[in-house]
Structures are given as C-alpha cells and as structure tokens.
Coordinates of C-alpha atoms in Angstrom, one line a residue:
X19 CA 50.9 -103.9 -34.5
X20 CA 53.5 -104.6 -37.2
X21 CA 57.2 -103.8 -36.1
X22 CA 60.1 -103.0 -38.4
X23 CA 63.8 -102.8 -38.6
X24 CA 64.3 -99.6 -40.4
X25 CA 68.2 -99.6 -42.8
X26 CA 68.0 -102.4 -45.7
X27 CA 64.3 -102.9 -44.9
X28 CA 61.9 -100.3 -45.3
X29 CA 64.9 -98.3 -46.9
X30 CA 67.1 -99.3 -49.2
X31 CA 70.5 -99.1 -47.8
X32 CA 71.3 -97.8 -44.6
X33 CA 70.7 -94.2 -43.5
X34 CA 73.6 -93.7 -41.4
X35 CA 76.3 -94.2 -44.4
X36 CA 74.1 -92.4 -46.8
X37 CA 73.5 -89.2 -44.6
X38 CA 77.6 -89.4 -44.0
X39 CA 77.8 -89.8 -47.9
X40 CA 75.7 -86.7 -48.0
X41 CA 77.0 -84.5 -45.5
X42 CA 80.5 -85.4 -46.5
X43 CA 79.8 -83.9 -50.2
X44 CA 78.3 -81.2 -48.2
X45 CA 80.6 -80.2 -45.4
X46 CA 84.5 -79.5 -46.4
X47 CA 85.4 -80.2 -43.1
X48 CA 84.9 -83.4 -42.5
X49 CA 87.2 -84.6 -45.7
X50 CA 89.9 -83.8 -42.8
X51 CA 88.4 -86.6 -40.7
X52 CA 88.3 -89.2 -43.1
X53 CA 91.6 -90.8 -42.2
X54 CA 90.8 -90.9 -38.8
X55 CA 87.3 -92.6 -40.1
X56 CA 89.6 -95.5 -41.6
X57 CA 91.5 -96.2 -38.7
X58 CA 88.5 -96.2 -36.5
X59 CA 86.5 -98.4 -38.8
X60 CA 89.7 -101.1 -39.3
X61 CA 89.7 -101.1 -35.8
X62 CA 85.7 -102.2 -35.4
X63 CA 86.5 -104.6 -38.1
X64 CA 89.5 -106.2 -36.2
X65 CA 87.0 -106.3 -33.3
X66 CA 89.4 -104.6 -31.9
X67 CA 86.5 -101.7 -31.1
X68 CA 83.4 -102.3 -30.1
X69 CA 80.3 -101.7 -32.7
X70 CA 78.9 -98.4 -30.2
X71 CA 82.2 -96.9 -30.1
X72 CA 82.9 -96.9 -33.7
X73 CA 79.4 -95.5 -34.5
X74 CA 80.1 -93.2 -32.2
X75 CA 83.0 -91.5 -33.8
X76 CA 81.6 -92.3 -36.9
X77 CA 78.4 -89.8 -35.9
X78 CA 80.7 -87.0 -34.5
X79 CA 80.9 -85.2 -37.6
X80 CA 77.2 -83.7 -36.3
X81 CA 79.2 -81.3 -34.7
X82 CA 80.5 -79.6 -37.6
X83 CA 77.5 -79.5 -39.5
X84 CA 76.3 -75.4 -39.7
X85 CA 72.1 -76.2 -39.7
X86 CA 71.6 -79.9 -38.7
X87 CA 67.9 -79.8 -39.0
X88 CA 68.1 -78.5 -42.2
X89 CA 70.4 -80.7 -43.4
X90 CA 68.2 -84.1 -42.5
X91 CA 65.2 -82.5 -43.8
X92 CA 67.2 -82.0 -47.2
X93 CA 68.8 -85.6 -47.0
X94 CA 65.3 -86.7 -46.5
X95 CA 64.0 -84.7 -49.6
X96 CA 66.1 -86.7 -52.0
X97 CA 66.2 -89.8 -50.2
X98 CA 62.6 -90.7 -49.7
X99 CA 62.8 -92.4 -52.7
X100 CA 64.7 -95.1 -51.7
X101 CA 61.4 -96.9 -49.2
X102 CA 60.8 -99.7 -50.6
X103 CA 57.3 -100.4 -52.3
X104 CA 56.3 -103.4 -50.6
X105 CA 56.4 -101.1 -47.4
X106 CA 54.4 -98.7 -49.0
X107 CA 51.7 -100.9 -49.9
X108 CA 52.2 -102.5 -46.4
X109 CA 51.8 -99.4 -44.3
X110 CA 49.2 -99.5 -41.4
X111 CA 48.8 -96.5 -39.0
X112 CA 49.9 -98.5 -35.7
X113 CA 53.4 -99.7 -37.5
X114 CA 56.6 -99.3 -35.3
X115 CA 59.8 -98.5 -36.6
X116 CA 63.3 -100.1 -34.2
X117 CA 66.4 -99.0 -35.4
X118 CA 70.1 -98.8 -34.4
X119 CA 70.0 -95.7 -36.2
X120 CA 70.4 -92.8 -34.6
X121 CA 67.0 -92.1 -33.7
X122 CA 67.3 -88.0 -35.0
X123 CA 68.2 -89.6 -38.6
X124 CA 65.4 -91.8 -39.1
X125 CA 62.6 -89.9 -37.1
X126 CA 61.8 -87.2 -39.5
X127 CA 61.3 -90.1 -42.3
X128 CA 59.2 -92.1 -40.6
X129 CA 57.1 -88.9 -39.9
X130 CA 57.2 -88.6 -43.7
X131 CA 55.5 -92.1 -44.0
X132 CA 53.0 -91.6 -41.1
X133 CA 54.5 -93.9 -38.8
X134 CA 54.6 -92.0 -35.3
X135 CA 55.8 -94.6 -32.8
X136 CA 59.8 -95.0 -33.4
X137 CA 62.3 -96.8 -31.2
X138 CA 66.1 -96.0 -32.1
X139 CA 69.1 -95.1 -30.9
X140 CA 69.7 -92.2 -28.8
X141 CA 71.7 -90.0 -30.3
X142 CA 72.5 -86.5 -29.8
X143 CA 72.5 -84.7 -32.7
X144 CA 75.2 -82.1 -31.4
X145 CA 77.9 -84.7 -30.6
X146 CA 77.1 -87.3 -32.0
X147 CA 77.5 -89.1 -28.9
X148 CA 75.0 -92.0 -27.3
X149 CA 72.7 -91.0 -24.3
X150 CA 72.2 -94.8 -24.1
X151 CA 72.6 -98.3 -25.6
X152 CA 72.9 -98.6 -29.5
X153 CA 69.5 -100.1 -30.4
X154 CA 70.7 -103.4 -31.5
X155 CA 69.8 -107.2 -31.3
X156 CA 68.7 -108.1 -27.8
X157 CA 69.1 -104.2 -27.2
X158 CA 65.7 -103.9 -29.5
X159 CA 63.5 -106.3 -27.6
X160 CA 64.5 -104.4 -24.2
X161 CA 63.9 -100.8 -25.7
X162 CA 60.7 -102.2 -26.8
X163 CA 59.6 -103.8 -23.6
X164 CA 60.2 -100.6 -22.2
X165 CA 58.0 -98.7 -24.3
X166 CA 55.1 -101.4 -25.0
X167 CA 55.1 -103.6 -22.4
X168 CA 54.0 -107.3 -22.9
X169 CA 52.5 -106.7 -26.1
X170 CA 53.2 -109.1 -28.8
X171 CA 54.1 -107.7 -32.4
X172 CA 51.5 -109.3 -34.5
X173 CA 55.0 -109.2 -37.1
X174 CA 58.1 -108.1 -37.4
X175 CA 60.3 -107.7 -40.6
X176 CA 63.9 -107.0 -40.7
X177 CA 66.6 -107.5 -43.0
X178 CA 68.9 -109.2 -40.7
X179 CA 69.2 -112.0 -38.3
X180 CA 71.0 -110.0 -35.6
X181 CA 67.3 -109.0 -35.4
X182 CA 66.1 -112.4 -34.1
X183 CA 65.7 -111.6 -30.6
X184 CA 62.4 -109.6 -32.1
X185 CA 61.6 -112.4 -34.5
X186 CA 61.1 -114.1 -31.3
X187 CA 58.6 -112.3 -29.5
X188 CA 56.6 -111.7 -32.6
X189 CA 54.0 -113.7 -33.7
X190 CA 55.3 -113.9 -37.3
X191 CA 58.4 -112.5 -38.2
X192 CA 59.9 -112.0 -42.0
X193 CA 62.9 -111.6 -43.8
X194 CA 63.7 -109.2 -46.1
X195 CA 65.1 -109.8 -49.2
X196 CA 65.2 -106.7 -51.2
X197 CA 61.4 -106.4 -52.3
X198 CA 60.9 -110.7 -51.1
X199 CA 59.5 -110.7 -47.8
X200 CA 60.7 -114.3 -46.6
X201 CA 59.6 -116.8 -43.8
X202 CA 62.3 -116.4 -41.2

C-alpha cells in the first residue's frame, strides 16, 4: 500500500483554509468572528497556543453553517480540480490517505478519487471540536498502527517533514514538491 499526506500533496493547498475561505464568502456570520480568528491565530504563532487548540477554534465556525453536508459536497464540486496530476496518474485502489484535516473535510474527496481507507482527524462537524488527537507527525504513525497494524507502507508521500515519523516506517518515502516527487 502507498500512504499519503493529504493538504499540499495530493491537493493543492490545504483544505481546511480553503473550506474556511469558502464558507466565509458563504456564511455572513462568520465575518463577526474574524477578529477573534486573528487573535487566536497570533496567539498559535507566538506559541503562545497550542497547534490543536487554535484549529479548534479555527473549525468552530461548523456550527453556524445551515446544511453542512451540503456545503462540503459543493466545496468539493469546485475544488476537485485542485488534485494534483501526478496523483491522478499515481492512483492504486489500496492507497491510504493521513491527514490532520478534519477527517469530515477530506473524506468525501477521497471518496471522489476512490481512495476508501482514510485516517484524519477527528472532528465533529457540529462543533468543530476534536473527539481525539490532531492527526499530526508522530500522531500519524500511532493512528496508523492502530488501524493497520505492523504493516509497512510500501511508500509514503507528503509535502512536509513534520511527516517523517511516516517516512520512517515506510519502505520509500517522497517529498513533494508541487508536481516533483523527491527522495526524502
């Protein structure tokens, strides 16, 4: 099985901020969030707040959204063109997708690419709040034991060395570069 990071590597860009983008040109009432957004976000870049607490206030603007479901599948519907055509061309039906996006987001386009088996970040998509550990770095490799076991990805590609706690336990691991797939 080949694994994969999802934001910045099968997509361009990262789903989280582009769904917010979205929902934000979309939903008048989260314009009366946004300076509480700021002060949250300055205060995850201070590290002053930790990276799961910011995303979680970042994510609770889900609770003002009238028909989420509806909503992703739209986003999804003019987003879809932003995977990337090496993945395309890469596709295999056993591929796993592990994300630190919220797992709701990024589901229904993996579905949409015919890759079933997706590891993310729990999310509920009422709140906004995390019914667990933001899929991240060492995070993945744990959430992945627990689903697979002992088995070895035959490679993994991600966009990002926080990801090299996967790159380890992969037989070959890549970086990508836009549309270069590198050595890691």
């Amino acid at each position: 099985m080949n694994v994969y990071d999802f934001d910045n590597t099968i997509l361009r860009g990262d789903s989280t901020a582009r769904f917010y983008a979205y929902c934000l040109m979309r939903t008048p009432r989260m314009w009366l969030d946004i300076p509480a957004q700021i002060g949250s976000g300055a205060l995850f870049l201070l590290k002053i707040r930790p990276k799961k607490v910011y995303k979680q206030r970042l994510l609770r603007f889900m609770q003002w959204l009238p028909n989420r479901d509806s909503m992703i599948s739209d986003f999804w519907d003019a987003n879809m063109k932003h995977v990337k055509g090496w993945y395309k061309r890469n596709h295999r039906a056993d591929d796993v997708v592990i994300s630190a996006s919220p797992e709701f987001l990024i589901r229904p386009a993996c579905e949409r690419l015919g890759i079933s088996r997706v590891i993310a970040s729990p999310v509920d998509i009422k709140t906004g709040e995390f019914r667990g550990e933001n899929c991240h770095g060492a995070e993945k490799v744990r959430a992945f034991r627990a689903r697979f076991g002992s088995v070895q990805p035959e490679a993994f590609y991600s966009d990002s060395y926080s990801d090299t706690p996967m790159a380890e336990i992969s037989k070959k691991a890549f970086l990508v570069k836009g549309e270069k797939l590198l050595p890691w």
